[in-house]
mmCIF file of C-alpha atoms in Angstrom:
data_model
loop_
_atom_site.group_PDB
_atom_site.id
_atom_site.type_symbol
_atom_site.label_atom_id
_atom_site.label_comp_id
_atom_site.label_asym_id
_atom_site.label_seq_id
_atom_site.Cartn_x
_atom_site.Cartn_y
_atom_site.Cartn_z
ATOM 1 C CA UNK A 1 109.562 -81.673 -165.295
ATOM 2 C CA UNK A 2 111.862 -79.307 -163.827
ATOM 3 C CA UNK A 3 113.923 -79.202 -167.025
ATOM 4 C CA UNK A 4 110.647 -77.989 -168.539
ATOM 5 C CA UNK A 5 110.038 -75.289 -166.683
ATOM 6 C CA UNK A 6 113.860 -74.426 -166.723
ATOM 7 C CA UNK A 7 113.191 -74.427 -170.638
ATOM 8 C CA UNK A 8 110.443 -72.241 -170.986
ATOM 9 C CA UNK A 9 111.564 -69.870 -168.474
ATOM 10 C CA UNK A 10 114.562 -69.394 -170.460
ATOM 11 C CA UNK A 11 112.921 -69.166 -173.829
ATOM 12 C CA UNK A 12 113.004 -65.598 -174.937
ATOM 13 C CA UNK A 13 109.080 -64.206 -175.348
ATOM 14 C CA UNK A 14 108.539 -64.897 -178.952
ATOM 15 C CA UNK A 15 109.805 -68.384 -178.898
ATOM 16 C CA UNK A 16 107.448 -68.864 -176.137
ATOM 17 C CA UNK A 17 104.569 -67.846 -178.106
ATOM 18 C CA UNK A 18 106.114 -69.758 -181.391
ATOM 19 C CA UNK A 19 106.155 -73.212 -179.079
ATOM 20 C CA UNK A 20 102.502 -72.607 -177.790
ATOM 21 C CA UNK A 21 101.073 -71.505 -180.673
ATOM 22 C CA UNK A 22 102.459 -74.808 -182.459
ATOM 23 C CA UNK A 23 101.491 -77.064 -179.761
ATOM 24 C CA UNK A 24 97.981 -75.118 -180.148
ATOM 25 C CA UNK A 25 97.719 -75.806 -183.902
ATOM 26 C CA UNK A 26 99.018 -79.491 -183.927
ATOM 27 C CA UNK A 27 96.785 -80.684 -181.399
ATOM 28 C CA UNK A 28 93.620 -78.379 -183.128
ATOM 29 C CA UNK A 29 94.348 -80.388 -186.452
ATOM 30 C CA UNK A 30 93.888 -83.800 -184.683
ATOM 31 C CA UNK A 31 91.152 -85.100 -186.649
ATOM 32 C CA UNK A 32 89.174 -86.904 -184.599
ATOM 33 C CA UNK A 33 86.002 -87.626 -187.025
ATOM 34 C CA UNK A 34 87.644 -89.066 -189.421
ATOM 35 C CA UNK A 35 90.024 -90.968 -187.193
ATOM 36 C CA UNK A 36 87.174 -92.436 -184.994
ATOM 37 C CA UNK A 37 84.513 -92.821 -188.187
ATOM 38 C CA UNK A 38 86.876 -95.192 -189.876
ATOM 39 C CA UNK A 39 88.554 -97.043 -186.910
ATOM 40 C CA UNK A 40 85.519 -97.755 -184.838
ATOM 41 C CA UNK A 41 82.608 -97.529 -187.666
ATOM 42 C CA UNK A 42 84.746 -98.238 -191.049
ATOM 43 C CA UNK A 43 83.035 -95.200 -191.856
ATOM 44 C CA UNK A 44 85.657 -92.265 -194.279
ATOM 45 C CA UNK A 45 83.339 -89.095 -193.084
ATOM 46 C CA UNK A 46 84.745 -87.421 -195.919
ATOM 47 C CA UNK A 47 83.136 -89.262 -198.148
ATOM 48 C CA UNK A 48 79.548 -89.583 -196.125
ATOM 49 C CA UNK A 49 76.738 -87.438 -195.828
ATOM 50 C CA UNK A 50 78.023 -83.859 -196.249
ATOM 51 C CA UNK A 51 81.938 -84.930 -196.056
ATOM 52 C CA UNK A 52 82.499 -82.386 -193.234
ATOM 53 C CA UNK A 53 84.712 -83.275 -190.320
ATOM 54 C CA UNK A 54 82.253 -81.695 -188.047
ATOM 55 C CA UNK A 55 80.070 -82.730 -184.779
ATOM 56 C CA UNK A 56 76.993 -82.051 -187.296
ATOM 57 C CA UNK A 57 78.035 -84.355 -189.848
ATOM 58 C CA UNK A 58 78.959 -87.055 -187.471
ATOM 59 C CA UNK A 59 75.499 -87.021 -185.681
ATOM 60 C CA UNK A 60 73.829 -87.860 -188.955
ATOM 61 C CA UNK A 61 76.181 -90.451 -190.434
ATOM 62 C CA UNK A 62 77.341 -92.603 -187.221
ATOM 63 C CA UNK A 63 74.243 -91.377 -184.906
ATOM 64 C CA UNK A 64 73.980 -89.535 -181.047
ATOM 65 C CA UNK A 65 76.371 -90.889 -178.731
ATOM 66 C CA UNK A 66 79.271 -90.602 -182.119
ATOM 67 C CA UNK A 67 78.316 -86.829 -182.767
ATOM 68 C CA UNK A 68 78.126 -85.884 -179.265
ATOM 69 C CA UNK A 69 81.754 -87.610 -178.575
ATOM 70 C CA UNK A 70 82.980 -85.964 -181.533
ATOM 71 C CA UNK A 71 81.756 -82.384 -180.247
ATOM 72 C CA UNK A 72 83.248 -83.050 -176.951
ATOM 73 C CA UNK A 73 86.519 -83.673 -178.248
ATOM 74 C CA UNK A 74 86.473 -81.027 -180.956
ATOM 75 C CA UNK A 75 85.675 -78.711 -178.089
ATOM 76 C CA UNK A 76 88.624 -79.962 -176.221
ATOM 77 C CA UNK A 77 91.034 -79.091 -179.454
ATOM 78 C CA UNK A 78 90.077 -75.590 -178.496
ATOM 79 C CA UNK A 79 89.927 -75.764 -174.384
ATOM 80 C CA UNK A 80 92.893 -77.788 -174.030
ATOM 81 C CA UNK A 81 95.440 -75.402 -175.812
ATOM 82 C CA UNK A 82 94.488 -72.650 -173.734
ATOM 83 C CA UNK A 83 94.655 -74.664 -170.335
ATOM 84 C CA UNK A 84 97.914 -75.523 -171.181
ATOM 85 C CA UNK A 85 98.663 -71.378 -172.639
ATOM 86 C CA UNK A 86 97.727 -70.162 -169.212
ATOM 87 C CA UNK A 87 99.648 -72.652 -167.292
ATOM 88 C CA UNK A 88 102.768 -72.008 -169.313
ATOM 89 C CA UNK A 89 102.168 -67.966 -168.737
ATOM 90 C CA UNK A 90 101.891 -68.794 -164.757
ATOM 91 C CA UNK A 91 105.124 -70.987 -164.989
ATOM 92 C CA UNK A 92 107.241 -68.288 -166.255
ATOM 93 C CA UNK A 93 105.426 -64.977 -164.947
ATOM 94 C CA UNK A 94 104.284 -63.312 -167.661
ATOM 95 C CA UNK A 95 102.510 -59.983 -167.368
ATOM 96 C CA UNK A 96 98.806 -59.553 -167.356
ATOM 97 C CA UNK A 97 99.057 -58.235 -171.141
ATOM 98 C CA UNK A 98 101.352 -61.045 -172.410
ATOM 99 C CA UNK A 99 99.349 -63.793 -171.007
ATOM 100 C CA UNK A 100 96.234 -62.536 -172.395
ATOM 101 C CA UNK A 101 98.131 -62.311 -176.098
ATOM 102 C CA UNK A 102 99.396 -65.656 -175.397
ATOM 103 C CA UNK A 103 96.145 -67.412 -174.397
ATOM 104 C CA UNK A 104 94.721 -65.609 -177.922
ATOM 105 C CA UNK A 105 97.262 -66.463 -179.715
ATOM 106 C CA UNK A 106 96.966 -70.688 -178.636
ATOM 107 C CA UNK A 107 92.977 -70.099 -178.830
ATOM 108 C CA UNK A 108 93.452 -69.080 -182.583
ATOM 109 C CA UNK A 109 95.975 -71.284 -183.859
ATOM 110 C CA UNK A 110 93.679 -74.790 -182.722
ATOM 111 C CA UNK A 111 90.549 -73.106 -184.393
ATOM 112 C CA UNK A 112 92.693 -73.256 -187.371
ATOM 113 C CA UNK A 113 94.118 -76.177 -186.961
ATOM 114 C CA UNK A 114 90.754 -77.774 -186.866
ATOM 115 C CA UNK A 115 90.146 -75.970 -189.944
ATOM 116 C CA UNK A 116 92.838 -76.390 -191.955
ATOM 117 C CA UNK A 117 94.694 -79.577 -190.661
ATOM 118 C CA UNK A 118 98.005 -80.792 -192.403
ATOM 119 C CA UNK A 119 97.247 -83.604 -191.369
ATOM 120 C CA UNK A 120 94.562 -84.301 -194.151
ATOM 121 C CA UNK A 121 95.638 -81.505 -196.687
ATOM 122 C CA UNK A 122 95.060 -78.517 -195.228
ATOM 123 C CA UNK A 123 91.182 -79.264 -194.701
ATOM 124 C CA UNK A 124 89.005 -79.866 -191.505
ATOM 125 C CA UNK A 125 85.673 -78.736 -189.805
ATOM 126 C CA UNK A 126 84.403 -75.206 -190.130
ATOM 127 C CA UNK A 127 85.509 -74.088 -186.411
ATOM 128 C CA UNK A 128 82.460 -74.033 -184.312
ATOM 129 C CA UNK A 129 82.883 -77.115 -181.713
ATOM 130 C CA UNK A 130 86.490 -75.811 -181.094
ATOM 131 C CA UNK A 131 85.819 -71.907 -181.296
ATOM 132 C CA UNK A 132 83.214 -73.138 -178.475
ATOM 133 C CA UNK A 133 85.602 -75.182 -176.350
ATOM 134 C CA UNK A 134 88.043 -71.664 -176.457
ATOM 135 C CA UNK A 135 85.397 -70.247 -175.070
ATOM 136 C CA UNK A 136 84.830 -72.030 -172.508
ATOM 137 C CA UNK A 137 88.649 -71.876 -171.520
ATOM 138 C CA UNK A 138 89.163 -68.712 -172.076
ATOM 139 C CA UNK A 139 85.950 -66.772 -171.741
ATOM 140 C CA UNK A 140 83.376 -68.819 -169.244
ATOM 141 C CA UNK A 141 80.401 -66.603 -168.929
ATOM 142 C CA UNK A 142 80.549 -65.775 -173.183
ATOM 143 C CA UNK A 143 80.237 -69.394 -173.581
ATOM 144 C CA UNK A 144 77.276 -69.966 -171.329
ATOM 145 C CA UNK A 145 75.928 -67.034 -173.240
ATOM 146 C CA UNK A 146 76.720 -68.274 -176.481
ATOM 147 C CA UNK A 147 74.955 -71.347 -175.574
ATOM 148 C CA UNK A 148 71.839 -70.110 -174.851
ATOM 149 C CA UNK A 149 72.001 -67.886 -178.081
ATOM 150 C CA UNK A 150 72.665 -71.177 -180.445
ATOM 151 C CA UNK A 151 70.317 -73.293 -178.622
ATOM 152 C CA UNK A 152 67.665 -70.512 -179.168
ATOM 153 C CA UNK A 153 68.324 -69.928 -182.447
ATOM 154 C CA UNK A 154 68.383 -73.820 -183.460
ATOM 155 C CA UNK A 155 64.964 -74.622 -181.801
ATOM 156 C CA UNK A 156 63.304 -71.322 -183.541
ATOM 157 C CA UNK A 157 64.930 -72.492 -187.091
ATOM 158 C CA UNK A 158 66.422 -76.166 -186.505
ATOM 159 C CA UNK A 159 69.491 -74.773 -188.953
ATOM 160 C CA UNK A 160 72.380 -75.997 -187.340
ATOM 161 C CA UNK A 161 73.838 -73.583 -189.820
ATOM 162 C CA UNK A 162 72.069 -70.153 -188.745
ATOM 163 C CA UNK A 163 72.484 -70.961 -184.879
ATOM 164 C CA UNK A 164 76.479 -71.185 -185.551
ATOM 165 C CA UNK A 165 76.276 -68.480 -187.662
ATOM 166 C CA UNK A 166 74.603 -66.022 -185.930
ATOM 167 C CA UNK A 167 76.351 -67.289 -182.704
ATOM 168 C CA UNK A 168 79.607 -66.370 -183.839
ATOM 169 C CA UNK A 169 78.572 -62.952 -184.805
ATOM 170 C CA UNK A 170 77.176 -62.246 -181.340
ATOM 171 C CA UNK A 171 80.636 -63.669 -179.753
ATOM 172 C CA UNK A 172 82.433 -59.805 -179.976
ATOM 173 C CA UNK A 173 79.330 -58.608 -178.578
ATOM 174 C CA UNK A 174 79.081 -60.372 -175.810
ATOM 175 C CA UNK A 175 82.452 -60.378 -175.084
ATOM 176 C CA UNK A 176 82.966 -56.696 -175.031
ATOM 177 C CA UNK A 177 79.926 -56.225 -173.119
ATOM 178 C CA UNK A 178 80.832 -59.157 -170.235
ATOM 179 C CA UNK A 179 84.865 -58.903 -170.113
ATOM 180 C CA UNK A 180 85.407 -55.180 -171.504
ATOM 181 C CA UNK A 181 88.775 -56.517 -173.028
ATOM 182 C CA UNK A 182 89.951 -55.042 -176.102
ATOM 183 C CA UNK A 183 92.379 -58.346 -176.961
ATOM 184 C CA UNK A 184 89.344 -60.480 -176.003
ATOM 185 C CA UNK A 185 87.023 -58.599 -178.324
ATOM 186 C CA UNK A 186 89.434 -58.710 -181.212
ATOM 187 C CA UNK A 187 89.866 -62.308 -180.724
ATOM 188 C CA UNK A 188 86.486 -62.363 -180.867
ATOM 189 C CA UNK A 189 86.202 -60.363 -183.498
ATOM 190 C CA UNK A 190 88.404 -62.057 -185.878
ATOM 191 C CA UNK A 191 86.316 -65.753 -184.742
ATOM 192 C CA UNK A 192 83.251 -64.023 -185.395
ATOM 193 C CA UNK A 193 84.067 -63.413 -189.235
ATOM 194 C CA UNK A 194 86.200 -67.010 -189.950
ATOM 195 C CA UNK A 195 83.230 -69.208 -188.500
ATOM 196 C CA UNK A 196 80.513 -67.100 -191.098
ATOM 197 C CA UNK A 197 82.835 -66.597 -193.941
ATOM 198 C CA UNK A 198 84.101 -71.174 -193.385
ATOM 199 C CA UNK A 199 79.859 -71.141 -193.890
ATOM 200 C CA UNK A 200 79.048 -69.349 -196.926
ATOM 201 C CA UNK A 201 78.141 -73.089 -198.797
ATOM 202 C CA UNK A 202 75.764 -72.931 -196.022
ATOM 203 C CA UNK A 203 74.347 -69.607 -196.626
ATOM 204 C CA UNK A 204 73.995 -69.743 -200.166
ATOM 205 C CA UNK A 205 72.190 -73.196 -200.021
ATOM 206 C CA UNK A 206 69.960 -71.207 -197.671
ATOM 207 C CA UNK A 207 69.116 -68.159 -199.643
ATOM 208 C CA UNK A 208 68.278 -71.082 -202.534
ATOM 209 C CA UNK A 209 66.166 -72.926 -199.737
ATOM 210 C CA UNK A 210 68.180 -76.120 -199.718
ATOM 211 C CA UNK A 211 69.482 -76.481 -196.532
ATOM 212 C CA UNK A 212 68.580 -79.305 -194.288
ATOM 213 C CA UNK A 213 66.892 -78.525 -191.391
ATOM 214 C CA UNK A 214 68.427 -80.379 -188.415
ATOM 215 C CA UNK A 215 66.212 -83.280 -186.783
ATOM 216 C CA UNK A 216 66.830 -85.757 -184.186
ATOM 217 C CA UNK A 217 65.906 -88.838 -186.546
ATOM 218 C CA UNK A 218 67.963 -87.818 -189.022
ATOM 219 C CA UNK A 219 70.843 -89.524 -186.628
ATOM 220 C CA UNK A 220 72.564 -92.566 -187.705
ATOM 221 C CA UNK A 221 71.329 -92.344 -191.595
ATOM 222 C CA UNK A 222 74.258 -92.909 -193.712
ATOM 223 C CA UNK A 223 74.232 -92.290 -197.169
ATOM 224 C CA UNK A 224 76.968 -91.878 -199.882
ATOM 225 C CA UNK A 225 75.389 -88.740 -201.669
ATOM 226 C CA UNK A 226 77.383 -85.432 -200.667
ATOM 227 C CA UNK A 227 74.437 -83.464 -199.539
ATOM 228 C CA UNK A 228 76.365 -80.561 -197.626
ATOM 229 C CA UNK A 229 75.300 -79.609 -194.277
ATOM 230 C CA UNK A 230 76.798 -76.838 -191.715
ATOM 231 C CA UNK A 231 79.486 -77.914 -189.353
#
């Protein structure tokens, strides 16, 4: 351990960044759908339901208790990069400033590992479960607000879809308004256009009127037709 910390310490500022961000992305990609779908159900997600890696997907193909495990460990591809950010910035003292770039910079690179995971070609989930567990690492209060934004949304619409969407465009917002940090907002920011943009399937199915609305007995239905669905 103390060779660790003798390690990092020493590591000039952008190799510290290059090693967390890394660490950040690799563990982001870990695709925990499709490795859980096939070794405990014999179930390839990408080839079930809508074929997205998602919490959504999951929930509909392999039932509750498999899409809420999923979420929670999606979430911790995003939470457990930045833990591990903030704890490196403590171990070798870096500024106020730095830190905060640092935590950003592991928060963004496991949002896109999740989406875009070598690990399976560059593919993944469309960001939301792990842009919501870097929230709740890095910015607490925006994800209890977020919360009750997608929750509302979902019960006035039941589009998994919208809620995500129009959660991630109210993340900036409520992140400049609560923490009043301009790296925090443009972190924000920048998750608040990848999440839409990763969902524009989504929206055009909806301006056509062929998205699924989300229902609790939908869970555990499997069926081999791709019918796309949000995350």
């Amino acid at each position: 351990m103390d060779f660790i910390v003798e390690s990092l310490v020493s590591l000039p500022l952008w190799a510290t960044f290059a090693c967390v961000s890394l660490f950040a992305y690799l563990f982001g990609a870990i695709p925990f759908s499709l490795m859980i779908g096939k070794a405990l159900f014999g179930v390839n997600l990408r080839t079930e339901g809508s074929g997205n890696l998602g919490a959504t997907n999951t929930f509909r193909v392999l039932g509750a208790k498999a899409g809420i495990g999923i979420l929670l460990l999606d979430m911790a591809k995003g939470a457990l990069p930045v833990l591990v950010a903030r704890s490196i910035a403590a171990t070798v003292n870096l500024s106020p400033d730095a830190t905060a770039w640092l935590l950003i910079a592991s928060a963004l690179a496991a949002v896109i590992g999740h989406t875009a995971s070598p690990y399976i070609g560059f593919r993944g989930g469309k960001g939301a479960a792990t842009s919501a567990g870097v929230m709740l690492a890095l910015l607490p209060w925006v994800f209890l607000a977020s919360a009750v934004v997608f929750f509302a949304v979902l019960a006035a619409t039941r589009y998994v879809s919208v809620a995500t969407i129009v959660t991630a465009l109210a993340f900036p917002i409520s992140t400049a308004l609560i923490y009043q940090s301009l790296p925090f907002t443009l972190f924000a920011l920048v998750i608040g256009i990848i999440v839409p943009v990763l969902h524009h399937a989504n929206i055009k199915r909806l301006r056509e009127g062929t998205e699924p609305r989300f229902s609790w007995s939908d869970r555990g239905k499997r069926s081999t037709k791709r019918t796309p669905e949000g995350e």
